[in-house]
CSV table of C-alpha atoms in Angstrom, one decimal:
chain,number,residue,atom,x,y,z
A,1021,MET,CA,-0.1,0.1,-0.1
A,1022,LYS,CA,2.7,2.4,0.9
A,1023,ILE,CA,4.8,1.9,-2.6
A,1024,PHE,CA,1.2,2.4,-4.4
A,1025,TYR,CA,1.0,5.7,-2.6
A,1026,LYS,CA,4.4,6.8,-3.4
A,1027,LYS,CA,3.8,6.1,-7.0
A,1028,ASN,CA,0.6,8.0,-7.1
A,1029,VAL,CA,2.3,11.0,-5.5
A,1030,ILE,CA,5.2,10.6,-7.6
A,1031,LEU,CA,3.1,10.9,-10.7
A,1032,LEU,CA,1.2,13.6,-9.4
A,1033,ILE,CA,4.2,15.7,-9.0
A,1034,LEU,CA,5.6,15.0,-12.4
A,1035,PHE,CA,2.2,15.6,-14.0
A,1036,PHE,CA,2.0,19.4,-12.5
A,1037,ILE,CA,5.7,19.8,-13.5
A,1038,VAL,CA,5.0,18.8,-16.9
A,1039,ALA,CA,2.1,21.1,-17.1
A,1040,SER,CA,3.8,23.9,-15.7
A,1041,ILE,CA,6.5,23.6,-18.2
A,1042,GLY,CA,3.9,23.2,-20.9
A,1043,ALA,CA,2.0,26.1,-20.1
A,1044,GLN,CA,2.9,29.4,-22.0
A,1045,ASN,CA,2.9,32.7,-20.1
A,1046,LEU,CA,1.3,34.8,-23.0
A,1047,GLU,CA,3.0,38.0,-20.9
A,1048,ASN,CA,6.4,36.9,-21.6
A,1049,LEU,CA,5.9,36.4,-25.4
A,1050,SER,CA,7.0,39.3,-27.9
A,1051,SER,CA,4.1,41.3,-29.5
A,1052,SER,CA,5.3,39.9,-33.0
A,1053,VAL,CA,4.9,35.9,-31.6
A,1054,LEU,CA,1.7,37.0,-30.0
A,1055,LEU,CA,0.2,38.3,-33.2
A,1056,LYS,CA,1.5,35.3,-35.3
A,1057,GLU,CA,-0.1,32.9,-33.0
A,1058,ALA,CA,-3.2,35.1,-32.6
A,1059,ASN,CA,-3.7,35.2,-36.4
A,1060,SER,CA,-3.0,31.4,-36.8
A,1061,TYR,CA,-5.2,30.4,-34.2
A,1062,TYR,CA,-8.2,32.7,-35.7
A,1063,LYS,CA,-7.7,31.2,-38.9
A,1064,GLU,CA,-8.2,27.9,-37.2
A,1065,PHE,CA,-11.2,29.0,-35.6
A,1066,SER,CA,-9.7,28.3,-32.7
A,1067,TYR,CA,-11.4,31.8,-31.4
A,1068,LYS,CA,-10.9,31.3,-27.4
A,1069,LYS,CA,-7.1,30.9,-27.9
A,1070,ALA,CA,-6.7,34.0,-30.4
A,1071,LEU,CA,-8.9,35.9,-28.1
A,1072,ASN,CA,-6.5,35.6,-25.5
A,1073,ARG,CA,-3.7,36.6,-27.5
A,1074,TYR,CA,-5.4,39.6,-29.0
A,1075,LEU,CA,-6.4,40.8,-25.7
A,1076,VAL,CA,-2.8,40.7,-24.3
A,1077,LEU,CA,-1.8,42.6,-27.5
A,1078,LYS,CA,-4.6,45.2,-26.7
A,1079,ASN,CA,-3.5,45.6,-23.1
A,1080,ARG,CA,0.0,46.1,-24.7
A,1081,GLY,CA,-1.6,49.3,-26.5
A,1082,LYS,CA,-1.6,47.7,-29.8
A,1083,LYS,CA,-5.0,48.7,-30.5
A,1084,THR,CA,-5.0,48.6,-34.5
A,1085,PRO,CA,-8.3,48.2,-36.5
A,1086,ALA,CA,-7.3,44.7,-37.4
A,1087,ILE,CA,-6.8,43.5,-33.8
A,1088,LEU,CA,-9.7,45.5,-32.6
A,1089,PHE,CA,-11.9,43.9,-35.1
A,1090,ARG,CA,-10.6,40.3,-34.2
A,1091,ILE,CA,-11.2,40.6,-30.8
A,1092,ALA,CA,-14.9,41.8,-31.4
A,1093,ASP,CA,-15.1,38.9,-34.2
A,1094,CYS,CA,-13.6,36.3,-31.8
A,1095,TYR,CA,-16.5,37.3,-29.2
A,1096,PHE,CA,-19.1,37.2,-32.1
A,1097,HIS,CA,-18.1,33.5,-32.9
A,1098,LEU,CA,-17.8,32.7,-29.2
A,1099,ARG,CA,-21.4,34.0,-28.7
A,1100,LYS,CA,-20.8,36.7,-26.6
A,1101,ARG,CA,-23.2,39.1,-27.9
A,1102,ASN,CA,-22.6,42.2,-25.5
A,1103,LYS,CA,-18.9,41.6,-25.5
A,1104,ALA,CA,-18.9,41.6,-29.2
A,1105,LEU,CA,-21.1,44.4,-29.7
A,1106,SER,CA,-19.1,46.7,-27.2
A,1107,ASN,CA,-16.0,45.9,-29.0
A,1108,PHE,CA,-17.2,46.6,-32.4
A,1109,ASP,CA,-18.6,49.9,-30.9
A,1110,LEU,CA,-15.0,50.7,-29.8
A,1111,LEU,CA,-13.7,49.8,-33.2
A,1112,VAL,CA,-16.1,52.0,-35.2
A,1113,GLU,CA,-15.8,55.0,-32.8
A,1114,GLU,CA,-11.8,54.9,-32.8
A,1115,HIS,CA,-11.6,53.8,-36.4
A,1116,SER,CA,-14.4,55.2,-38.7
A,1117,GLY,CA,-13.9,55.4,-42.2
A,1118,THR,CA,-11.8,52.3,-42.5
A,1119,ILE,CA,-12.8,49.0,-44.0
A,1120,TYR,CA,-12.4,47.1,-40.4
A,1121,ALA,CA,-15.4,49.9,-39.3
A,1122,ALA,CA,-17.5,48.7,-42.6
A,1123,ARG,CA,-16.9,45.3,-41.7
A,1124,ALA,CA,-17.9,46.0,-37.8
A,1125,TYR,CA,-21.4,47.6,-38.9
A,1126,HIS,CA,-21.9,44.3,-41.1
A,1127,LYS,CA,-21.3,42.1,-38.2
A,1128,MET,CA,-23.2,44.3,-35.6
A,1129,ALA,CA,-26.1,44.0,-37.8
A,1130,LEU,CA,-25.9,40.2,-37.6
A,1131,LEU,CA,-26.2,40.4,-33.5
């Protein structure tokens, strides 16, 4: 019984070590790597993973029309209507006259 317990404890510790090594800390990644990953996840329809990376970029002050549109669109696809709408509104307010604002109006009509 004692050996069985020790094996389980060791396996549990190994699991947490591997999990912590494998977990990416998004804050430590460069903006260019984050953007590349975010765009890749977005194209693969992994909207939650893409959104996490776009939000880190936004918090770093990267508020380009493309990033703001993708944030709102990720919320749209994740069926978070209110967050999608508020982010589309922010995009239109800050970047009116861009193609992204026109796309935002189209998406808002679908909400």
